[in-house]
């Protein structure tokens, strides 16, 4: 009897397993719901439409969608809620080419005041891929709207395009928009349009790693606009690339969250850079603003804003503009302004703002920022690669504001140069050069294996690097061909600076900082004579590794 009771208790305590259902263009909506972790082999095992597939779901289940164009929309409120991110209800593209393009209607995805919690829309197919496409060409409003009653919704690695007025419109909290491509936002009815419009008083937002570009409009608009009442939760806007919006302001921060973070973003080739207005307390650091037709950064009635360690290049007049609107407690520190067409820093607010440690070049110097003979070298601006070049004056010129950095001090701008800490060859592994790098800002090093651009020498004789393997987050081990290194030999390695070894910044899901170029970099040879022995031909070798001559 006790055994039976124990069995019942264990059975009742065991968790329910989530199910996976499928939608494909070969399915039928009349088919029964078929739970299969792997792709079904019969047309009777999937449904034809996403709406019909959603009716199969319980909270925490997954709906996988096969390639095809689905003329559907506004079905989000029918998705059952999950219970946590680990047990979220997921709508997932099963392969490339899943296009949701309604033939008419307002929106594609709409989570209204019904509490749609812990729901994931997933187009992940690897870094920089977008298997899920939300196409609003035939719509009359935003592609995605999430009302304040719906929280904990994540949209990741989706391509959102041809939206009318807004790509994302929300006032909800705890949302995550991660690594999406958002472009071709179309003006409707003469109102400003936004790829992202954040209103209300949201908390816990993460808008990170998105590629935002090509907004078509004739009136003032914004790449991303935060416009609402301040709240107490920390929001994030990090590692986004906002570019090619000739009629838009890259980023307008109206009334963001206290202690919110805007960091590691690139604003490129927009009408204007970044504006702060009616703002309280965000932290704006390590951003790159490049080629803005007008002001690089402007403060208007923006209080207790910290603008630190940013890089403003080729902006209009001025590079940083502080209006006479009482920016009480704001601080402008250790930014680099290069090639502004007018004044580097224009301060009309006097002592209300702390301005210190900034570097300037090619604009009109002021007491707040004297001309310093700088260079602003990037990897390749012509191809939009704004990672830091070896001669960029922003290296190690930032201020320690409590964020991770490499080297003796932070760099300015969205990227952080990587620093070589050591390179050795060790006993028992004398065909491997072990390199260790300081990469605190965007770990781990990439890729996990197969990085290109390395070469090596032993006693000035060239050796082939036959494999490159990442070990942990911060090491690359280089396997070299030929005889094992022995005591007393000189060893060095080189890296082109243009190979594939990088950090994991993935700004806009694309851009990383490359390892710095190294030429004949000395390697410490720790192979000892005590760890060697003669082989049959009288050649030195490491213990346990015979060299065949």
Short mmCIF file of C-alpha atoms in Angstrom, two decimals:
data_model
loop_
_atom_site.label_atom_id
_atom_site.label_comp_id
_atom_site.label_asym_id
_atom_site.label_seq_id
_atom_site.Cartn_x
_atom_site.Cartn_y
_atom_site.Cartn_z
CA UNK A 1 0.00 0.00 0.00
CA UNK A 2 2.81 2.41 0.81
CA UNK A 3 4.46 1.65 -2.52
CA UNK A 4 1.25 2.51 -4.38
CA UNK A 5 0.91 5.82 -2.55
CA UNK A 6 4.53 6.71 -3.32
CA UNK A 7 3.95 5.94 -7.01
CA UNK A 8 0.92 8.22 -7.14
CA UNK A 9 2.79 11.08 -5.42
CA UNK A 10 5.72 10.80 -7.82
CA UNK A 11 3.42 10.67 -10.81
CA UNK A 12 1.52 13.76 -9.75
CA UNK A 13 4.74 15.68 -8.96
CA UNK A 14 6.35 15.05 -12.35
CA UNK A 15 6.32 18.06 -14.73
CA UNK A 16 4.18 18.15 -17.84
CA UNK A 17 6.14 17.83 -21.09
CA UNK A 18 5.75 20.60 -23.67
CA UNK A 19 4.53 19.68 -27.13
CA UNK A 20 5.65 20.72 -30.63
CA UNK A 21 3.19 21.21 -33.48
CA UNK A 22 3.81 22.05 -37.14
CA UNK A 23 2.45 24.31 -39.88
CA UNK A 24 3.32 23.81 -43.54
CA UNK A 25 1.95 24.73 -46.95
CA UNK A 26 1.24 21.05 -47.58
CA UNK A 27 -0.90 20.65 -44.44
CA UNK A 28 -4.62 20.99 -43.85
CA UNK A 29 -6.37 22.90 -41.09
CA UNK A 30 -8.72 19.94 -40.69
CA UNK A 31 -5.81 17.71 -39.66
CA UNK A 32 -5.65 16.60 -36.05
CA UNK A 33 -3.06 18.27 -33.81
CA UNK A 34 0.08 16.14 -34.14
CA UNK A 35 2.84 16.43 -31.51
CA UNK A 36 6.28 15.74 -32.96
CA UNK A 37 9.68 17.11 -31.95
CA UNK A 38 11.01 16.22 -35.42
CA UNK A 39 9.60 17.39 -38.73
CA UNK A 40 6.52 15.36 -39.74
CA UNK A 41 6.82 13.20 -42.84
CA UNK A 42 3.12 13.15 -43.77
CA UNK A 43 0.92 16.05 -44.90
CA UNK A 44 -1.73 14.82 -42.46
CA UNK A 45 0.57 15.70 -39.54
CA UNK A 46 0.68 19.50 -39.97
CA UNK A 47 -1.80 22.32 -40.33
CA UNK A 48 -2.01 24.77 -43.19
CA UNK A 49 -2.35 28.10 -41.37
CA UNK A 50 -0.63 29.61 -38.38
CA UNK A 51 -3.97 30.53 -36.82
CA UNK A 52 -5.08 26.89 -36.95
CA UNK A 53 -1.74 25.73 -35.60
CA UNK A 54 -2.04 28.09 -32.64
CA UNK A 55 -5.29 26.39 -31.58
CA UNK A 56 -3.25 23.23 -30.89
CA UNK A 57 -1.04 24.98 -28.34
CA UNK A 58 -1.11 24.94 -24.58
CA UNK A 59 1.13 27.23 -22.50
CA UNK A 60 4.82 26.38 -23.02
CA UNK A 61 4.30 24.55 -26.33
CA UNK A 62 6.08 25.32 -29.62
CA UNK A 63 4.60 25.89 -33.07
CA UNK A 64 7.13 25.36 -35.87
CA UNK A 65 6.38 26.92 -39.26
CA UNK A 66 7.75 25.61 -42.55
CA UNK A 67 8.76 27.91 -45.43
CA UNK A 68 6.07 29.73 -47.37
CA UNK A 69 4.06 32.94 -47.46
CA UNK A 70 1.24 33.08 -44.93
CA UNK A 71 -1.47 35.74 -45.55
CA UNK A 72 -2.44 36.03 -41.88
CA UNK A 73 -2.20 38.50 -39.04
CA UNK A 74 -3.56 39.90 -35.77
CA UNK A 75 -3.69 36.43 -34.22
CA UNK A 76 -1.39 37.02 -31.26
CA UNK A 77 -4.10 37.29 -28.60
CA UNK A 78 -5.04 33.65 -29.20
CA UNK A 79 -1.56 32.43 -28.18
CA UNK A 80 -1.65 30.84 -24.69
CA UNK A 81 0.76 32.32 -22.17
CA UNK A 82 3.84 30.52 -20.94
CA UNK A 83 4.98 30.55 -17.34
CA UNK A 84 8.65 31.65 -17.64
CA UNK A 85 11.26 32.26 -20.34
CA UNK A 86 12.32 28.64 -19.89
CA UNK A 87 8.72 27.51 -20.38
CA UNK A 88 7.58 30.10 -22.90
CA UNK A 89 5.08 29.50 -25.68
CA UNK A 90 7.09 29.78 -28.91
CA UNK A 91 6.17 30.57 -32.51
CA UNK A 92 9.26 29.51 -34.45
CA UNK A 93 10.38 29.49 -38.06
CA UNK A 94 11.55 25.95 -38.78
CA UNK A 95 13.64 27.02 -41.78
CA UNK A 96 14.47 30.05 -43.91
CA UNK A 97 11.72 31.68 -45.94
CA UNK A 98 8.85 31.88 -43.46
CA UNK A 99 7.00 35.04 -44.54
CA UNK A 100 3.94 36.38 -42.74
CA UNK A 101 2.33 38.93 -45.07
CA UNK A 102 -1.37 39.59 -44.46
CA UNK A 103 -3.34 40.65 -47.53
CA UNK A 104 -5.01 43.46 -45.54
CA UNK A 105 -5.71 44.63 -42.00
CA UNK A 106 -4.05 46.68 -39.30
CA UNK A 107 -1.15 44.66 -37.85
CA UNK A 108 0.74 41.41 -38.14
CA UNK A 109 1.44 40.78 -34.44
CA UNK A 110 -0.81 42.36 -31.82
CA UNK A 111 -0.65 41.48 -28.14
CA UNK A 112 -3.38 43.65 -26.62
CA UNK A 113 -4.32 44.27 -23.00
CA UNK A 114 -5.01 40.54 -22.64
CA UNK A 115 -2.06 39.36 -20.60
CA UNK A 116 0.09 37.55 -23.17
CA UNK A 117 3.05 36.67 -20.97
CA UNK A 118 6.15 34.63 -21.85
CA UNK A 119 5.64 34.34 -25.60
CA UNK A 120 8.56 34.10 -28.05
CA UNK A 121 8.55 34.83 -31.78
CA UNK A 122 11.73 33.20 -33.06
CA UNK A 123 13.42 33.44 -36.46
CA UNK A 124 16.80 32.14 -35.31
CA UNK A 125 18.78 30.15 -37.82
CA UNK A 126 22.26 31.18 -36.78
CA UNK A 127 23.98 34.53 -36.27
CA UNK A 128 22.84 37.14 -38.78
CA UNK A 129 20.03 35.02 -40.23
CA UNK A 130 16.33 35.91 -40.22
CA UNK A 131 14.16 32.90 -40.97
CA UNK A 132 10.99 34.71 -39.88
CA UNK A 133 9.84 37.69 -42.00
CA UNK A 134 7.01 39.99 -40.90
CA UNK A 135 6.05 41.96 -44.03
CA UNK A 136 3.52 44.78 -43.53
CA UNK A 137 3.30 45.86 -47.16
CA UNK A 138 -0.48 45.37 -47.31
CA UNK A 139 -1.19 46.62 -43.78
CA UNK A 140 -2.36 50.07 -42.73
CA UNK A 141 -0.60 50.34 -39.37
CA UNK A 142 2.28 49.04 -37.24
CA UNK A 143 3.80 45.62 -37.89
CA UNK A 144 4.02 44.79 -34.17
CA UNK A 145 2.02 46.35 -31.34
CA UNK A 146 2.21 45.22 -27.72
CA UNK A 147 -0.11 46.95 -25.25
CA UNK A 148 0.82 47.59 -21.63
CA UNK A 149 -1.23 44.64 -20.36
CA UNK A 150 1.01 42.16 -22.17
CA UNK A 151 4.47 41.61 -20.74
CA UNK A 152 7.35 39.20 -21.23
CA UNK A 153 7.16 38.98 -25.02
CA UNK A 154 10.36 38.31 -26.98
CA UNK A 155 10.88 38.79 -30.72
CA UNK A 156 14.26 37.59 -31.91
CA UNK A 157 16.06 37.33 -35.24
CA UNK A 158 13.04 38.35 -37.30
CA UNK A 159 13.06 40.61 -40.34
CA UNK A 160 10.38 43.30 -40.00
CA UNK A 161 9.79 45.41 -43.10
CA UNK A 162 7.34 47.57 -45.05
CA UNK A 163 5.57 48.62 -41.85
CA UNK A 164 3.31 51.69 -41.83
CA UNK A 165 4.28 54.33 -39.24
CA UNK A 166 5.88 51.97 -36.69
CA UNK A 167 7.80 48.74 -36.86
CA UNK A 168 7.40 48.15 -33.11
CA UNK A 169 4.91 50.11 -31.03
CA UNK A 170 4.70 49.39 -27.32
CA UNK A 171 4.17 50.69 -23.81
CA UNK A 172 4.59 47.29 -22.16
CA UNK A 173 7.29 46.12 -19.75
CA UNK A 174 9.79 43.26 -19.77
CA UNK A 175 9.84 42.96 -23.55
CA UNK A 176 12.87 41.77 -25.49
CA UNK A 177 13.55 42.76 -29.11
CA UNK A 178 16.79 40.95 -29.89
CA UNK A 179 18.91 40.81 -33.05
CA UNK A 180 16.15 41.73 -35.50
CA UNK A 181 16.44 43.45 -38.89
CA UNK A 182 13.95 46.35 -39.11
CA UNK A 183 13.77 48.38 -42.31
CA UNK A 184 11.65 50.22 -44.89
CA UNK A 185 9.23 51.87 -42.47
CA UNK A 186 6.65 53.78 -44.53
CA UNK A 187 5.06 57.10 -43.59
CA UNK A 188 1.26 57.03 -43.53
CA UNK A 189 -1.01 60.05 -43.06
CA UNK A 190 1.75 62.62 -42.62
CA UNK A 191 2.75 61.50 -39.10
CA UNK A 192 6.34 60.81 -38.03
CA UNK A 193 7.28 57.17 -38.32
CA UNK A 194 9.58 55.05 -36.20
CA UNK A 195 11.12 51.62 -36.53
CA UNK A 196 10.77 51.57 -32.70
CA UNK A 197 8.36 53.74 -30.71
CA UNK A 198 8.40 53.21 -26.94
CA UNK A 199 5.71 55.06 -24.96
CA UNK A 200 4.15 54.83 -21.51
CA UNK A 201 6.24 53.85 -18.49
CA UNK A 202 7.87 50.55 -19.41
CA UNK A 203 10.46 48.79 -17.30
CA UNK A 204 12.81 45.92 -18.06
CA UNK A 205 12.98 46.52 -21.82
CA UNK A 206 15.82 44.99 -23.82
CA UNK A 207 16.23 46.37 -27.34
CA UNK A 208 19.57 44.89 -28.27
CA UNK A 209 21.52 43.88 -31.37
CA UNK A 210 19.05 45.17 -33.99
CA UNK A 211 19.87 46.34 -37.53
CA UNK A 212 17.61 49.36 -38.24
CA UNK A 213 17.75 51.13 -41.61
CA UNK A 214 16.05 52.70 -44.64
CA UNK A 215 13.07 54.58 -43.24
CA UNK A 216 11.19 56.40 -46.01
CA UNK A 217 9.33 59.54 -45.02
CA UNK A 218 8.98 63.24 -45.72
CA UNK A 219 8.42 64.62 -42.20
CA UNK A 220 10.58 64.41 -39.12
CA UNK A 221 10.83 60.92 -37.73
CA UNK A 222 13.11 58.94 -35.49
CA UNK A 223 14.93 55.65 -35.79
CA UNK A 224 14.09 54.89 -32.17
CA UNK A 225 12.02 57.08 -29.86
CA UNK A 226 11.50 56.68 -26.14
CA UNK A 227 8.60 58.95 -25.28
CA UNK A 228 6.69 58.50 -22.04
CA UNK A 229 6.87 58.97 -18.31
CA UNK A 230 10.01 57.96 -16.45
CA UNK A 231 9.83 54.75 -14.46
CA UNK A 232 12.06 52.99 -11.98
CA UNK A 233 13.14 49.89 -13.91
CA UNK A 234 16.35 49.83 -15.95
CA UNK A 235 15.77 49.57 -19.71
CA UNK A 236 18.50 48.58 -22.16
CA UNK A 237 19.22 49.82 -25.67
CA UNK A 238 22.49 48.20 -26.66
CA UNK A 239 24.50 47.08 -29.69
CA UNK A 240 22.04 48.42 -32.28
CA UNK A 241 23.05 49.74 -35.70
CA UNK A 242 20.79 52.58 -36.92
CA UNK A 243 21.75 53.78 -40.38
CA UNK A 244 20.74 55.12 -43.79
CA UNK A 245 17.80 57.16 -42.58
CA UNK A 246 18.43 60.44 -44.37
CA UNK A 247 15.26 62.11 -43.02
CA UNK A 248 15.33 60.79 -39.45
CA UNK A 249 16.94 61.40 -36.10
CA UNK A 250 18.84 58.27 -35.12
CA UNK A 251 17.63 58.18 -31.51
CA UNK A 252 15.36 60.46 -29.51
CA UNK A 253 15.27 59.86 -25.76
CA UNK A 254 12.23 61.71 -24.48
CA UNK A 255 11.48 60.50 -20.93
CA UNK A 256 13.32 57.25 -20.41
CA UNK A 257 13.75 55.11 -17.36
CA UNK A 258 15.98 56.33 -14.55
CA UNK A 259 19.32 54.53 -14.84
CA UNK A 260 18.40 53.21 -18.27
CA UNK A 261 21.36 52.28 -20.48
CA UNK A 262 22.03 53.36 -24.08
CA UNK A 263 25.37 51.82 -24.98
CA UNK A 264 27.51 50.24 -27.71
CA UNK A 265 25.27 51.50 -30.52
CA UNK A 266 26.22 52.87 -33.95
CA UNK A 267 24.27 55.78 -35.46
CA UNK A 268 25.42 56.17 -39.07
CA UNK A 269 24.39 58.52 -41.89
CA UNK A 270 21.23 59.94 -40.37
CA UNK A 271 19.84 63.46 -40.52
CA UNK A 272 20.83 63.96 -36.89
CA UNK A 273 22.40 61.84 -34.21
CA UNK A 274 20.97 61.55 -30.70
CA UNK A 275 18.61 63.90 -28.88
CA UNK A 276 17.77 64.05 -25.17
CA UNK A 277 14.69 66.08 -24.26
CA UNK A 278 12.64 66.12 -21.06
CA UNK A 279 14.95 63.40 -19.89
CA UNK A 280 15.91 62.20 -16.43
CA UNK A 281 18.87 60.01 -15.70
CA UNK A 282 19.79 57.69 -18.59
CA UNK A 283 23.38 56.57 -19.06
CA UNK A 284 24.67 57.16 -22.60
CA UNK A 285 28.10 55.63 -23.04
CA UNK A 286 30.33 53.93 -25.61
CA UNK A 287 28.30 54.85 -28.69
CA UNK A 288 29.57 55.85 -32.14
CA UNK A 289 27.76 58.64 -34.02
CA UNK A 290 29.05 58.92 -37.58
CA UNK A 291 28.22 61.26 -40.44
CA UNK A 292 25.14 63.01 -39.09
CA UNK A 293 24.04 65.86 -41.32
CA UNK A 294 23.20 67.96 -38.28
CA UNK A 295 24.09 67.84 -34.58
CA UNK A 296 25.83 64.73 -33.29
CA UNK A 297 24.31 64.80 -29.76
CA UNK A 298 21.89 67.38 -28.36
CA UNK A 299 20.63 67.98 -24.82
CA UNK A 300 17.40 69.97 -24.30
CA UNK A 301 15.97 70.05 -20.78
CA UNK A 302 17.82 66.83 -20.03
CA UNK A 303 18.74 66.40 -16.37
CA UNK A 304 21.28 64.07 -14.73
CA UNK A 305 22.26 62.55 -18.08
CA UNK A 306 25.74 61.04 -18.25
CA UNK A 307 27.28 61.18 -21.75
CA UNK A 308 30.59 59.37 -21.46
CA UNK A 309 33.17 57.72 -23.74
CA UNK A 310 31.30 58.31 -26.99
CA UNK A 311 32.83 58.89 -30.42
CA UNK A 312 31.23 61.56 -32.64
CA UNK A 313 32.75 61.72 -36.14
CA UNK A 314 31.87 63.91 -39.16
CA UNK A 315 28.81 65.50 -37.59
CA UNK A 316 27.12 68.76 -38.41
CA UNK A 317 27.25 71.86 -36.22
CA UNK A 318 27.90 71.37 -33.37
CA UNK A 319 29.31 67.98 -32.41
CA UNK A 320 27.62 68.14 -28.98
CA UNK A 321 24.96 70.81 -28.48
CA UNK A 322 23.84 71.77 -24.97
CA UNK A 323 20.87 74.13 -25.07
CA UNK A 324 20.11 76.82 -22.50
CA UNK A 325 17.35 74.75 -20.88
CA UNK A 326 18.89 73.87 -17.51
CA UNK A 327 20.45 70.43 -18.01
CA UNK A 328 20.99 70.22 -14.24
CA UNK A 329 23.43 67.56 -13.08
CA UNK A 330 24.31 66.27 -16.56
CA UNK A 331 27.91 65.32 -17.31
CA UNK A 332 29.76 65.27 -20.65
CA UNK A 333 32.98 63.32 -20.05
CA UNK A 334 35.78 61.82 -22.11
CA UNK A 335 34.04 61.90 -25.47
CA UNK A 336 35.93 62.32 -28.73
CA UNK A 337 34.53 64.74 -31.33
CA UNK A 338 36.26 64.53 -34.69
CA UNK A 339 35.63 66.62 -37.80
CA UNK A 340 32.55 68.53 -36.73
CA UNK A 341 31.63 71.13 -39.33
CA UNK A 342 31.31 73.81 -36.67
CA UNK A 343 31.82 74.04 -32.94
CA UNK A 344 32.94 70.83 -31.26
CA UNK A 345 30.92 71.39 -28.06
CA UNK A 346 28.43 74.25 -27.79
CA UNK A 347 27.40 74.89 -24.18
CA UNK A 348 24.66 77.46 -23.74
CA UNK A 349 23.80 76.26 -20.24
CA UNK A 350 26.95 77.19 -18.40
CA UNK A 351 27.71 75.62 -15.04
CA UNK A 352 24.62 73.39 -14.93
CA UNK A 353 26.59 70.81 -16.94
CA UNK A 354 29.94 69.23 -16.04
CA UNK A 355 32.18 69.00 -19.13
CA UNK A 356 35.58 67.39 -18.73
CA UNK A 357 38.14 65.16 -20.41
CA UNK A 358 36.80 65.49 -23.97
CA UNK A 359 39.02 65.31 -27.06
CA UNK A 360 38.37 67.33 -30.23
CA UNK A 361 39.78 67.70 -33.73
CA UNK A 362 38.94 69.67 -36.89
CA UNK A 363 35.99 71.60 -35.50
CA UNK A 364 36.08 74.92 -33.66
CA UNK A 365 37.70 74.39 -30.30
CA UNK A 366 36.28 75.91 -27.12
CA UNK A 367 37.31 76.02 -23.50
CA UNK A 368 35.24 72.84 -23.05
CA UNK A 369 37.18 70.93 -25.71
CA UNK A 370 40.49 72.09 -27.11
CA UNK A 371 41.82 70.89 -30.48
CA UNK A 372 44.19 67.98 -29.91
CA UNK A 373 45.63 66.69 -33.22
CA UNK A 374 43.64 63.45 -33.27
CA UNK A 375 42.97 60.67 -35.75
CA UNK A 376 39.70 58.75 -36.10
CA UNK A 377 40.82 55.57 -37.83
CA UNK A 378 38.20 52.88 -38.37
CA UNK A 379 38.56 49.42 -39.89
CA UNK A 380 36.67 50.30 -43.09
CA UNK A 381 34.01 53.05 -43.04
CA UNK A 382 33.29 52.47 -46.76
CA UNK A 383 31.79 49.09 -45.86
CA UNK A 384 30.20 50.43 -42.62
CA UNK A 385 32.81 48.75 -40.41
CA UNK A 386 33.38 51.21 -37.55
CA UNK A 387 35.43 48.94 -35.33
CA UNK A 388 38.49 50.72 -33.99
CA UNK A 389 41.59 51.02 -36.16
CA UNK A 390 45.08 50.67 -34.72
CA UNK A 391 45.86 54.42 -34.89
CA UNK A 392 42.55 55.72 -33.56
CA UNK A 393 43.13 58.36 -30.90
CA UNK A 394 40.18 57.10 -28.88
CA UNK A 395 42.11 54.03 -27.66
CA UNK A 396 42.56 54.13 -23.87
CA UNK A 397 41.18 57.69 -23.69
CA UNK A 398 37.88 56.89 -21.97
CA UNK A 399 36.85 57.28 -18.36
CA UNK A 400 36.42 54.35 -16.00
CA UNK A 401 32.67 54.54 -15.28
CA UNK A 402 32.39 51.08 -13.74
CA UNK A 403 31.85 49.23 -17.01
CA UNK A 404 34.19 46.49 -18.30
CA UNK A 405 37.14 47.54 -20.47
CA UNK A 406 40.46 46.24 -21.77
CA UNK A 407 43.88 47.71 -21.19
CA UNK A 408 44.73 50.60 -18.85
CA UNK A 409 41.57 52.61 -19.65
CA UNK A 410 38.41 52.29 -21.78
CA UNK A 411 38.31 53.29 -25.43
CA UNK A 412 35.74 55.76 -26.81
CA UNK A 413 32.96 54.61 -29.10
CA UNK A 414 30.95 51.44 -29.59
CA UNK A 415 33.91 49.05 -29.78
CA UNK A 416 36.75 48.15 -27.44
CA UNK A 417 40.15 47.08 -28.69
CA UNK A 418 41.34 43.64 -27.58
CA UNK A 419 44.67 43.33 -25.77
CA UNK A 420 47.17 40.47 -25.99
CA UNK A 421 48.13 39.31 -22.49
CA UNK A 422 50.45 36.39 -23.18
CA UNK A 423 51.67 33.88 -25.75
CA UNK A 424 53.49 30.70 -24.69
CA UNK A 425 54.56 27.21 -25.74
CA UNK A 426 54.44 24.64 -22.94
CA UNK A 427 55.97 21.27 -22.08
CA UNK A 428 53.93 18.35 -23.35
CA UNK A 429 52.14 20.50 -25.94
CA UNK A 430 55.01 21.94 -27.92
CA UNK A 431 53.18 22.17 -31.25
CA UNK A 432 50.71 24.66 -29.77
CA UNK A 433 51.10 28.40 -29.31
CA UNK A 434 48.75 29.41 -26.50
CA UNK A 435 47.57 33.02 -26.83
CA UNK A 436 45.55 34.76 -24.11
CA UNK A 437 43.68 38.01 -24.77
CA UNK A 438 41.95 40.58 -22.61
CA UNK A 439 38.36 40.65 -23.91
CA UNK A 440 36.20 41.83 -21.01
CA UNK A 441 33.58 43.86 -22.89
CA UNK A 442 32.14 41.47 -25.48
CA UNK A 443 33.19 37.90 -24.66
CA UNK A 444 33.79 35.28 -25.90
CA UNK A 445 36.34 35.45 -28.67
CA UNK A 446 35.02 34.22 -32.00
CA UNK A 447 34.94 31.79 -33.74
CA UNK A 448 35.15 28.67 -31.59
CA UNK A 449 37.41 27.07 -34.20
CA UNK A 450 38.88 27.78 -37.60
CA UNK A 451 39.86 31.44 -37.20
CA UNK A 452 41.93 32.69 -40.12
CA UNK A 453 44.73 35.26 -40.34
CA UNK A 454 47.37 33.61 -38.12
CA UNK A 455 50.89 32.52 -39.03
CA UNK A 456 53.89 31.39 -36.98
CA UNK A 457 57.68 30.96 -37.05
CA UNK A 458 60.19 28.82 -35.17
CA UNK A 459 63.80 30.01 -35.28
CA UNK A 460 62.64 32.45 -38.03
CA UNK A 461 61.47 29.56 -40.19
CA UNK A 462 57.83 29.68 -41.32
CA UNK A 463 55.39 27.18 -39.86
CA UNK A 464 51.83 26.57 -41.01
CA UNK A 465 49.05 27.14 -38.51
CA UNK A 466 46.96 24.03 -39.11
CA UNK A 467 44.21 24.72 -36.56
CA UNK A 468 42.96 27.53 -34.33
CA UNK A 469 40.83 26.58 -31.34
CA UNK A 470 39.21 28.83 -28.78
CA UNK A 471 39.74 27.71 -25.20
CA UNK A 472 37.45 29.30 -22.63
CA UNK A 473 36.34 32.82 -23.49
CA UNK A 474 39.69 34.52 -23.98
CA UNK A 475 42.26 32.12 -25.50
CA UNK A 476 43.17 31.02 -29.01
CA UNK A 477 45.40 27.96 -29.27
CA UNK A 478 47.36 27.81 -32.54
CA UNK A 479 48.46 24.36 -33.70
CA UNK A 480 51.61 24.52 -35.83
CA UNK A 481 52.98 21.86 -38.16
CA UNK A 482 56.48 20.37 -38.23
CA UNK A 483 58.69 19.23 -35.38
CA UNK A 484 57.74 20.06 -31.82
CA UNK A 485 59.32 23.19 -30.35
CA UNK A 486 62.31 22.44 -28.13
CA UNK A 487 64.12 24.38 -25.42
CA UNK A 488 66.06 27.40 -26.62
CA UNK A 489 64.20 27.91 -29.88
CA UNK A 490 62.68 31.30 -30.65
CA UNK A 491 58.99 31.28 -31.48
CA UNK A 492 56.73 34.06 -32.72
CA UNK A 493 53.33 34.48 -34.33
CA UNK A 494 51.61 37.04 -36.52
CA UNK A 495 48.02 38.06 -37.08
CA UNK A 496 46.89 40.10 -40.07
CA UNK A 497 44.32 42.20 -38.19
CA UNK A 498 41.84 41.40 -40.98
CA UNK A 499 41.30 37.70 -40.32
CA UNK A 500 38.21 36.22 -38.71
CA UNK A 501 39.30 36.34 -35.05
CA UNK A 502 37.05 38.83 -33.24
CA UNK A 503 35.13 39.55 -30.07
CA UNK A 504 31.35 38.96 -29.84
CA UNK A 505 30.08 42.56 -29.97
CA UNK A 506 27.69 41.69 -32.82
CA UNK A 507 26.49 45.29 -33.13
CA UNK A 508 23.49 45.17 -35.40
CA UNK A 509 23.93 41.37 -35.34
CA UNK A 510 26.96 41.88 -37.56
CA UNK A 511 29.89 44.02 -36.46
CA UNK A 512 32.68 42.87 -34.13
CA UNK A 513 36.09 44.19 -33.08
CA UNK A 514 38.91 42.26 -34.75
CA UNK A 515 42.03 41.18 -32.90
CA UNK A 516 44.82 43.73 -33.31
CA UNK A 517 47.43 43.06 -35.96
CA UNK A 518 50.62 41.43 -34.69
CA UNK A 519 53.86 40.98 -36.61
CA UNK A 520 56.40 38.45 -35.37
CA UNK A 521 55.02 38.72 -31.85
CA UNK A 522 57.43 37.01 -29.44
CA UNK A 523 56.17 33.82 -27.78
CA UNK A 524 57.55 32.69 -24.43
CA UNK A 525 59.12 29.26 -24.89
CA UNK A 526 58.51 27.32 -21.66
CA UNK A 527 59.65 23.98 -23.06
CA UNK A 528 62.50 22.85 -20.80
CA UNK A 529 65.38 20.50 -21.46
CA UNK A 530 64.17 18.43 -18.50
CA UNK A 531 60.95 17.87 -20.39
CA UNK A 532 62.72 16.57 -23.48
CA UNK A 533 64.62 13.50 -24.60
CA UNK A 534 66.56 12.38 -27.66
CA UNK A 535 64.78 10.39 -30.33
CA UNK A 536 66.45 7.66 -32.37
CA UNK A 537 68.04 10.15 -34.76
CA UNK A 538 69.43 12.38 -32.05
CA UNK A 539 66.82 15.12 -32.40
CA UNK A 540 65.24 16.82 -29.41
CA UNK A 541 61.56 16.12 -28.83
CA UNK A 542 59.07 16.73 -26.03
CA UNK A 543 58.38 13.91 -23.61
CA UNK A 544 56.14 11.31 -25.15
CA UNK A 545 56.23 12.85 -28.63
CA UNK A 546 58.79 11.25 -30.92
CA UNK A 547 59.80 13.17 -34.01
CA UNK A 548 60.13 10.87 -37.01
CA UNK A 549 62.95 12.02 -39.29
#
